[in-house]
Amino acid sequence: MLLFMGTVGSSWSVRANSIYRDSMNFSTAREAIAFLDSVKKLEPNKLWPNVDPDLFLQNLRHFAIKPLNFYEGKATNFCSYSALTYIPLQYDPLGFSKFMITLYKTGRARMGKVEFHPGEAVRNEAGLLRYKGALDISPAGQMWFLCLASYFKGYLNFFNRHYNKGDENTLWASTNFAKFNRMLRKLFYLKTRARGSDLIRPWIQDDYTFLKDKIKDHIVFLYLNNRLLYKKKHVVTRLGIPTHYVLLMDLFQSEDGTINIVYWDYGRKTLQQLDAKFLHKIIYGITFCQFRKK
Amino acid sequence: MRTGFCYIVLLIPVFWLGSCSYSKKFTNTYYQENDSLFQSIKGRYKELYQEHPFSVAIKDKAFRRIGFEILTDSIKYVYNFDIGEQRLADTLTKYKFNVRGITTLLSDMQQLHCTWITNLDYYENGQAKYLVFVSIRHKKLKAFLRKEKYFTLAFFDRPRNYDIKGRLLDNQDGKSLQKINGGLFFKINDRVCYSLSANFR
C-alpha cells in the first residue's frame, strides 16, 4: 500500500518492514489473494452498471497471480496506462486490489496524490468495451484504463476531453511523454527521471550502454516509434512519431553485436533482435524510476 | 483556355472513380481464384500452430524478408530472416518446428502475396475463440491518388451470420457489427469474410 502513498493510513508503516528493504515489494500476491478472499462476494453496483462483480473479482485475482498477463486490448490507446500498471501489480498487488475494490464500491478511490472520481460516461462504459481481445472479459482492466484516461490530460487530449463511445482508440486516450511521466510521479512513490520528448530523440550517444546501466537499479520505460517496431505497412515512414510505451525488462548483446531487447506489452514479454542503429531510431523517450527511500 | 479548364473538370471525377473501383474488382475475384490454396494455407497453419504457436509477417516488397514470431506461454520471440536463409532453418530446428511444413507454408504465402498470418483471439459470451487472420498485399490494390490497402481475410471455424449488406455480425447478440482488428468485415462465404485495411496486421 505504501506504493500509492496515502491510499490507506497504515501505508507509511509498511515501508519499514523487511520486505521493502530487501526487495522493494510492498505486498505480495498471497496477501492480495487473502484480501480478495476476505471480500468473498460483491453485490452489483449501480455506479458501475455494466461491471459483473464476480468477473471483476476474478480479474483482480488474475492480476495478482499473473501480473504480466495484464492486457491493454487490441486497437486501443491504452498502452501507456498498461505499461505503468506493471508497478502496482508487481510491487504492491494488495494495494492495487484494495484500491480497485474501493473504487468499485464507492465510485471513488485514492492512489498516490490522485483522487479518482470518474464521471458517469466512464462508469457506464466500463464493462462494455468489446472486440479488444482479452480486455473484453476484463471489466476491472476496463475500469482502471478508463479512470486513468479520464483523469490525466495532456496536450494530445486538448480537442477530445470528454469520453464518448469508441474514444478508447482516439486522442481521448492518447498519452504524450510529459503526461506519462506526470502519471508516474502522481500515482506512485517514485523518483522518476526522463530523457527524450514527443518529437525529438534523446541525445544519448550509446543507447545500449545507457539502458544497460539504468536497468540495473531502475524500472525503465521506453517511448517508441511503433510503426517501426511493429511494422504494419510497407510504406517507408518518413515522419517518425512515437506512439507506444513499453516496459524494458532486459537487454543484452549477442556475439555478432545484435542487441536483444526484452520488453513487456500486450500481456506478455517479447524478445526482439535489433541493431544499434535501429534501436536509436525507435527510441524517443526513456523514463527511469526508483522507489524513494523516504 | 476555357476548353482546357473544362477538360480538367471532366477528368477529375474520372480519376476519382477510377481510384475507387480497384478494390471491388479485386476482392470479388482474388479469393475465388485462389480458394483452394487459401483453404490449404489456413488448414496447414492451424496444424502447425497446434504443434507450436507462431505468426509470420512478410516485411518487404520483394516478399523475401520475414518476421517470424514464436509464441510461448511466457515470452514472444521475434526474429527477422530472409526466406531460404540457413539461420531460419537452424532456428526452426532449435525450436522444434516442422521445418518442411513451415518452408512450404512460406512459399505458398509468397505465391499468394500474403504479408501476415496469425491466429487471432476474440470473445463470445466470455469464451475465447480463435480465427485465422491473413493479409494480402497486391499491386491491384494500389491506385492513383489512393493509399495502399491490404486485403485481409478472417477464417472462422463455424458458419457466421451477416446482415443484408453482407457485414459480419456479432454472434453474441446477433445484431451488432463485429469488428476484427478495429475493422468491419464483409461476407465471402459463411465461414470466410474480408476487409480492406490500411494495415496488414
XYZ file of C-alpha atoms in Angstrom:
495
model
C 0.000 0.000 0.000
C 2.904 2.334 0.560
C 3.438 2.426 -3.109
C 0.322 4.518 -3.501
C 1.459 6.811 -0.690
C -1.611 7.597 1.240
C -4.200 5.234 -0.152
C -4.627 3.971 3.346
C -3.347 5.490 6.557
C -1.277 2.489 7.522
C 0.828 2.760 4.393
C 3.746 4.554 5.984
C 4.412 1.764 8.402
C 4.757 -0.774 5.642
C 7.869 0.896 4.308
C 9.680 -0.012 7.495
C 9.161 -3.712 7.031
C 11.799 -6.087 5.801
C 10.034 -6.838 2.515
C 10.519 -3.263 1.379
C 14.116 -3.089 2.431
C 15.006 -6.413 0.814
C 13.203 -6.383 -2.461
C 11.127 -3.225 -2.896
C 7.934 -5.290 -2.719
C 5.318 -3.626 -0.558
C 2.962 -6.569 -0.594
C 2.752 -9.990 -2.135
C 0.338 -11.813 -4.409
C -0.544 -14.080 -1.494
C -1.627 -11.092 0.616
C -3.702 -9.771 -2.261
C -5.445 -13.126 -2.724
C -6.096 -13.378 1.040
C -7.661 -9.915 0.947
C -9.811 -10.751 -2.087
C -10.911 -13.986 -0.399
C -11.954 -11.947 2.633
C -14.164 -9.788 0.392
C -15.950 -13.034 -0.631
C -18.691 -11.577 -2.787
C -19.543 -8.193 -4.257
C -23.067 -7.069 -4.999
C -23.928 -5.439 -8.339
C -23.369 -1.712 -8.050
C -25.450 0.938 -9.824
C -22.365 3.114 -10.008
C -20.833 0.564 -12.401
C -23.930 -0.822 -14.100
C -22.069 -2.912 -16.686
C -19.401 -4.407 -14.441
C -20.096 -8.006 -13.494
C -18.967 -8.215 -9.823
C -17.963 -11.885 -9.987
C -15.908 -11.369 -13.117
C -14.439 -8.216 -11.552
C -13.181 -10.173 -8.522
C -11.903 -12.921 -10.783
C -9.953 -10.301 -12.781
C -8.340 -8.920 -9.620
C -7.241 -12.406 -8.589
C -5.767 -12.972 -12.024
C -3.907 -9.633 -11.900
C -2.374 -10.606 -8.557
C -1.298 -14.079 -9.647
C -0.198 -13.296 -13.188
C 0.662 -9.575 -13.364
C 2.445 -9.955 -16.680
C -0.756 -11.145 -18.333
C -2.323 -7.716 -17.801
C -3.585 -6.757 -21.246
C -4.327 -3.368 -22.772
C -6.569 -4.663 -25.561
C -6.434 -4.634 -29.327
C -6.917 -1.355 -31.167
C -6.847 0.866 -28.091
C -4.626 3.737 -26.956
C -4.170 2.223 -23.503
C -0.508 1.146 -23.857
C 0.828 3.886 -21.557
C -1.648 3.019 -18.785
C -0.878 -0.656 -19.190
C 2.887 -0.072 -19.003
C 2.697 1.859 -15.731
C 0.320 -0.714 -14.230
C 3.312 -3.016 -14.017
C 4.395 -1.072 -10.918
C 1.371 -1.694 -8.665
C 0.804 -5.218 -9.955
C 4.397 -6.242 -9.458
C 5.282 -4.384 -6.260
C 2.004 -3.892 -4.454
C -0.772 -6.237 -5.611
C -2.558 -5.889 -2.264
C -2.622 -2.095 -2.574
C -3.957 -2.328 -6.108
C -6.663 -4.826 -5.097
C -7.784 -2.582 -2.204
C -7.822 0.441 -4.492
C -9.965 -1.348 -7.080
C -12.416 -2.694 -4.513
C -12.837 0.791 -3.020
C -13.331 2.254 -6.480
C -15.975 -0.357 -7.255
C -17.859 0.074 -4.006
C -17.809 3.859 -3.709
C -17.102 5.119 -7.217
C -14.068 6.965 -5.921
C -10.658 5.976 -4.586
C -7.279 7.473 -3.920
C -3.966 6.380 -5.363
C -0.874 8.403 -4.581
C -1.723 12.074 -4.963
C -4.759 11.372 -7.119
C -8.373 11.101 -6.055
C -10.170 9.226 -8.823
C -13.829 10.099 -9.132
C -14.808 9.094 -12.682
C -17.848 10.598 -14.369
C -20.988 8.828 -15.435
C -19.927 8.271 -19.056
C -16.821 6.393 -17.952
C -18.642 4.418 -15.238
C -21.321 3.363 -17.700
C -18.805 2.290 -20.320
C -16.652 0.097 -18.037
C -17.559 -3.496 -18.831
C -18.917 -2.678 -22.291
C -15.701 -2.426 -24.333
C -15.742 -5.159 -26.976
C -13.614 -6.597 -29.780
C -10.467 -5.782 -27.806
C -9.304 -9.367 -27.251
C -8.901 -10.445 -23.630
C -9.838 -6.937 -22.452
C -13.449 -7.860 -23.380
C -13.583 -10.167 -20.362
C -11.715 -7.834 -18.021
C -14.141 -5.265 -16.550
C -11.560 -4.474 -13.871
C -8.986 -3.638 -16.537
C -11.539 -1.517 -18.394
C -12.418 0.395 -15.201
C -8.780 1.110 -14.489
C -7.874 2.234 -18.006
C -10.939 4.427 -18.391
C -10.333 6.059 -14.998
C -6.708 6.851 -15.842
C -7.559 8.171 -19.294
C -10.369 10.346 -17.988
C -8.337 11.815 -15.112
C -4.970 12.544 -16.738
C -4.894 15.007 -19.604
C -2.094 16.205 -21.833
C -1.980 18.422 -24.898
C -2.926 15.474 -27.139
C -6.257 15.296 -25.349
C -6.974 19.002 -25.803
C -9.632 18.589 -28.526
C -11.274 15.499 -27.047
C -11.528 15.837 -23.307
C -14.823 14.084 -22.635
C -15.476 10.426 -23.175
C -17.773 9.327 -25.977
C -18.344 5.770 -27.139
C -15.328 4.496 -29.071
C -12.913 7.032 -27.590
C -10.626 4.296 -26.251
C -8.858 4.332 -29.608
C -8.963 8.073 -30.267
C -6.972 11.044 -28.993
C -9.086 10.994 -25.819
C -6.952 8.105 -24.546
C -3.603 9.196 -26.028
C -0.612 9.914 -23.856
C 2.212 12.292 -24.624
C 5.564 11.777 -22.917
C 5.133 14.521 -20.304
C 1.738 13.134 -19.316
C 3.202 9.659 -18.928
C 5.889 10.918 -16.569
C 3.364 13.017 -14.675
C 1.188 9.944 -14.145
C 4.129 8.048 -12.660
C 5.012 10.903 -10.333
C 1.466 11.439 -9.128
C 0.444 7.819 -8.712
C 3.487 6.215 -7.165
C 6.095 6.972 -4.548
C 8.871 7.008 -7.109
C 11.802 9.131 -8.041
C 11.155 9.496 -11.760
C 13.552 10.885 -14.328
C 13.140 11.047 -18.085
C 15.119 11.692 -21.248
C 13.552 12.479 -24.605
C 10.406 14.104 -25.951
C 7.451 13.607 -28.267
C 9.234 14.696 -31.424
C 12.983 14.700 -30.822
C 15.011 11.680 -29.813
C 17.073 11.868 -26.621
C 20.645 13.000 -27.050
C 22.347 9.791 -25.999
C 25.494 8.594 -27.701
C 25.186 4.890 -26.920
C 21.624 3.816 -26.164
C 22.614 0.271 -25.340
C 25.163 1.232 -22.679
C 22.838 3.874 -21.237
C 19.907 1.477 -20.932
C 22.112 -1.344 -19.668
C 23.344 0.948 -16.927
C 19.871 2.196 -15.957
C 18.171 -1.176 -15.935
C 20.475 -2.422 -13.161
C 18.675 -0.476 -10.464
C 15.723 1.263 -12.131
C 12.368 0.440 -13.606
C 12.773 1.559 -17.214
C 10.004 2.542 -19.645
C 10.573 3.247 -23.327
C 8.554 5.539 -25.560
C 8.884 4.078 -29.046
C 8.099 4.610 -32.667
C 5.685 1.742 -33.040
C 5.449 1.980 -36.814
C 8.979 0.636 -36.975
C 8.819 -1.776 -34.060
C 5.548 -3.418 -35.155
C 5.631 -2.839 -38.883
C 2.052 -2.696 -40.146
C 2.520 -1.118 -43.566
C 5.095 -1.444 -46.298
C 5.430 2.263 -46.943
C 8.632 3.930 -45.851
C 7.809 6.101 -42.852
C 9.402 9.488 -43.259
C 7.916 11.198 -40.241
C 8.927 9.379 -37.081
C 6.406 9.721 -34.305
C 6.476 7.731 -31.087
C 3.151 6.145 -30.233
C 3.879 3.209 -27.959
C 5.036 2.685 -24.378
C 6.701 -0.492 -23.176
C 8.409 -1.633 -20.021
C 12.023 -2.630 -20.645
C 12.744 -5.899 -18.871
C 16.141 -6.960 -20.146
C 18.811 -6.027 -22.629
C 21.809 -7.998 -23.843
C 24.121 -8.240 -26.800
C 24.682 -11.318 -28.940
C 28.149 -12.366 -30.069
C 27.545 -10.844 -33.503
C 26.752 -7.458 -31.913
C 22.965 -7.726 -32.314
C 21.048 -6.196 -29.435
C 18.340 -8.319 -27.844
C 15.710 -6.305 -26.014
C 13.093 -7.910 -23.816
C 10.102 -5.676 -23.231
C 6.601 -6.068 -21.842
C 3.445 -5.038 -23.633
C 0.155 -6.622 -24.768
C 0.124 -9.016 -21.830
C 3.394 -10.793 -22.480
C 7.140 -10.375 -22.695
C 8.712 -10.032 -26.135
C 12.299 -10.614 -27.128
C 13.271 -8.802 -30.278
C 16.631 -8.618 -32.014
C 17.657 -5.186 -33.279
C 20.818 -3.467 -34.383
C 22.129 -0.430 -32.515
C 21.109 1.996 -35.265
C 17.529 0.725 -35.321
C 17.309 0.872 -31.541
C 18.433 4.506 -31.610
C 15.913 5.250 -34.355
C 12.894 3.925 -32.488
C 13.547 5.361 -29.020
C 12.016 8.801 -28.392
C 11.746 8.673 -24.645
C 13.333 6.838 -21.733
C 11.804 7.056 -18.271
C 13.636 5.511 -15.349
C 12.238 5.273 -11.856
C 13.425 4.238 -8.445
C 11.491 3.805 -5.242
C 12.133 6.643 -2.854
C 13.983 5.722 0.279
C 11.924 8.071 2.412
C -8.039 28.316 -72.062
C -11.673 27.685 -71.292
C -11.651 24.288 -73.103
C -8.600 23.191 -71.083
C -10.370 24.079 -67.886
C -13.407 22.017 -68.957
C -11.148 19.017 -69.667
C -9.621 19.255 -66.197
C -13.051 19.496 -64.584
C -14.197 16.394 -66.523
C -11.044 14.405 -65.813
C -11.109 14.851 -62.033
C -14.233 12.705 -61.478
C -12.916 10.126 -63.988
C -9.679 9.747 -61.988
C -11.627 9.747 -58.750
C -13.967 6.992 -59.924
C -11.004 5.004 -61.257
C -9.222 5.258 -57.958
C -12.281 3.974 -56.089
C -13.040 0.971 -58.243
C -9.917 -1.154 -57.753
C -10.969 -2.765 -54.524
C -14.308 -4.156 -55.616
C -12.908 -5.827 -58.725
C -10.068 -7.324 -56.773
C -11.972 -8.693 -53.797
C -14.632 -10.294 -55.977
C -12.188 -12.388 -57.912
C -8.989 -12.901 -55.959
C -10.393 -15.136 -53.253
C -12.439 -17.238 -55.704
C -9.432 -17.749 -57.974
C -7.281 -18.942 -55.077
C -9.881 -20.526 -52.829
C -8.250 -23.950 -52.579
C -4.786 -22.565 -51.851
C -6.193 -20.209 -49.198
C -8.012 -23.091 -47.538
C -4.893 -25.226 -47.711
C -2.750 -22.465 -46.146
C -5.309 -21.963 -43.391
C -5.542 -25.694 -42.643
C -1.780 -26.236 -42.582
C -1.201 -23.107 -40.494
C -3.706 -24.331 -37.899
C -1.999 -27.724 -37.725
C 1.458 -26.187 -37.385
C 0.126 -23.702 -34.831
C -1.264 -26.531 -32.709
C 2.220 -28.045 -32.548
C 3.921 -24.753 -31.772
C 2.217 -21.311 -31.845
C 3.735 -18.783 -34.245
C 2.893 -15.903 -36.610
C 4.654 -14.765 -39.760
C 4.940 -11.335 -41.345
C 6.474 -10.684 -44.750
C 8.084 -7.314 -44.457
C 9.446 -6.238 -47.823
C 8.180 -5.526 -51.302
C 10.074 -8.478 -52.799
C 8.362 -10.916 -50.374
C 11.754 -12.213 -49.187
C 12.226 -10.721 -45.720
C 10.146 -12.253 -42.949
C 9.463 -11.554 -39.300
C 8.933 -14.860 -37.533
C 7.175 -14.638 -34.160
C 7.475 -17.649 -31.874
C 4.908 -17.652 -29.099
C 5.453 -19.390 -25.794
C 3.483 -19.122 -22.548
C 5.842 -16.569 -21.065
C 7.533 -14.798 -23.959
C 7.260 -13.989 -27.641
C 10.434 -14.194 -29.729
C 10.599 -12.004 -32.832
C 13.311 -12.899 -35.363
C 13.947 -11.479 -38.826
C 15.193 -13.689 -41.669
C 15.391 -13.891 -45.424
C 13.401 -16.811 -46.820
C 15.867 -19.569 -47.652
C 18.469 -18.315 -45.208
C 20.222 -21.039 -43.219
C 19.587 -19.176 -39.938
C 15.855 -19.619 -40.481
C 16.145 -23.413 -40.788
C 18.508 -23.525 -37.796
C 16.101 -21.513 -35.661
C 13.106 -23.615 -36.669
C 15.060 -26.766 -35.830
C 16.156 -25.342 -32.495
C 12.566 -24.558 -31.505
C 11.420 -27.973 -32.796
C 9.189 -26.702 -35.592
C 8.210 -28.797 -38.583
C 10.824 -27.209 -40.876
C 9.448 -28.683 -44.085
C 5.883 -27.659 -43.213
C 6.896 -24.078 -42.397
C 9.063 -23.753 -45.504
C 6.195 -24.899 -47.749
C 3.812 -22.543 -45.965
C 6.177 -19.605 -46.530
C 6.499 -20.497 -50.184
C 2.709 -20.601 -50.600
C 2.409 -17.299 -48.762
C 4.850 -15.759 -51.223
C 2.815 -17.153 -54.118
C -0.418 -15.626 -52.775
C 1.256 -12.352 -51.752
C 0.353 -12.949 -48.089
C 2.053 -10.500 -45.770
C 0.752 -11.742 -42.436
C -0.743 -14.871 -40.950
C -1.755 -15.271 -37.336
C -4.241 -16.880 -35.002
C -6.448 -14.124 -33.544
C -8.486 -14.464 -30.394
C -11.952 -12.990 -29.955
C -14.556 -13.449 -27.242
C -18.157 -14.655 -27.320
C -20.177 -14.955 -24.141
C -16.972 -14.742 -22.143
C -15.331 -17.612 -24.016
C -12.153 -17.240 -26.071
C -12.453 -18.279 -29.711
C -9.929 -18.157 -32.493
C -9.834 -17.299 -36.157
C -7.049 -17.420 -38.718
C -6.223 -13.943 -39.972
C -4.437 -13.473 -43.303
C -3.393 -10.271 -45.099
C -2.628 -9.923 -48.782
C -0.634 -7.217 -50.469
C -1.262 -6.920 -54.174
C -0.363 -4.426 -56.860
C -4.029 -4.316 -57.898
C -4.804 -2.785 -54.517
C -2.768 0.273 -55.354
C -4.454 3.046 -57.246
C -3.839 6.569 -58.339
C -4.362 9.089 -55.526
C -5.182 6.326 -53.055
C -3.174 4.941 -50.196
C -2.253 1.294 -50.428
C -4.761 -1.143 -48.921
C -4.408 -4.713 -47.748
C -6.942 -7.439 -48.464
C -7.442 -9.097 -45.087
C -9.265 -12.385 -44.622
C -10.754 -13.908 -41.478
C -11.310 -17.685 -41.459
C -13.780 -18.910 -38.842
C -14.277 -22.489 -37.710
C -18.062 -22.225 -37.707
C -20.592 -20.543 -40.016
C -21.212 -16.894 -39.170
C -24.150 -14.559 -39.585
C -24.161 -11.456 -41.766
C -26.613 -8.605 -42.210
C -28.327 -7.828 -45.518
C -25.356 -5.726 -46.579
C -23.089 -8.735 -46.008
C -21.418 -7.289 -42.901
C -20.191 -9.678 -40.217
C -22.494 -9.782 -37.196
C -21.624 -10.417 -33.605
C -22.705 -13.948 -32.658
C -23.334 -12.886 -29.064
C -26.282 -10.567 -29.739
C -26.837 -11.305 -33.439
C -27.367 -7.585 -34.133
C -24.237 -5.511 -33.662
C -21.440 -5.487 -36.208
C -18.366 -7.422 -35.139
C -15.040 -5.710 -35.559
C -11.771 -7.527 -36.065
C -8.579 -5.538 -35.506
C -10.753 -2.442 -35.434
C -12.308 -3.045 -38.885
C -15.634 -4.224 -40.303
C -15.660 -7.446 -42.324
C -17.789 -8.499 -45.306
C -19.034 -11.882 -46.421
C -17.195 -14.110 -48.854
C -18.909 -17.264 -47.670
C -20.428 -18.361 -44.352
C -17.002 -19.023 -42.759
C -14.755 -16.544 -44.549
C -15.020 -12.771 -44.627
C -12.804 -9.952 -45.843
C -11.917 -6.373 -45.224
C -9.773 -3.766 -46.927
C -7.450 -2.334 -44.360
C -4.771 0.314 -44.219
C -2.598 -2.032 -42.124
C -1.670 -5.627 -42.760
C -1.669 -6.580 -39.067
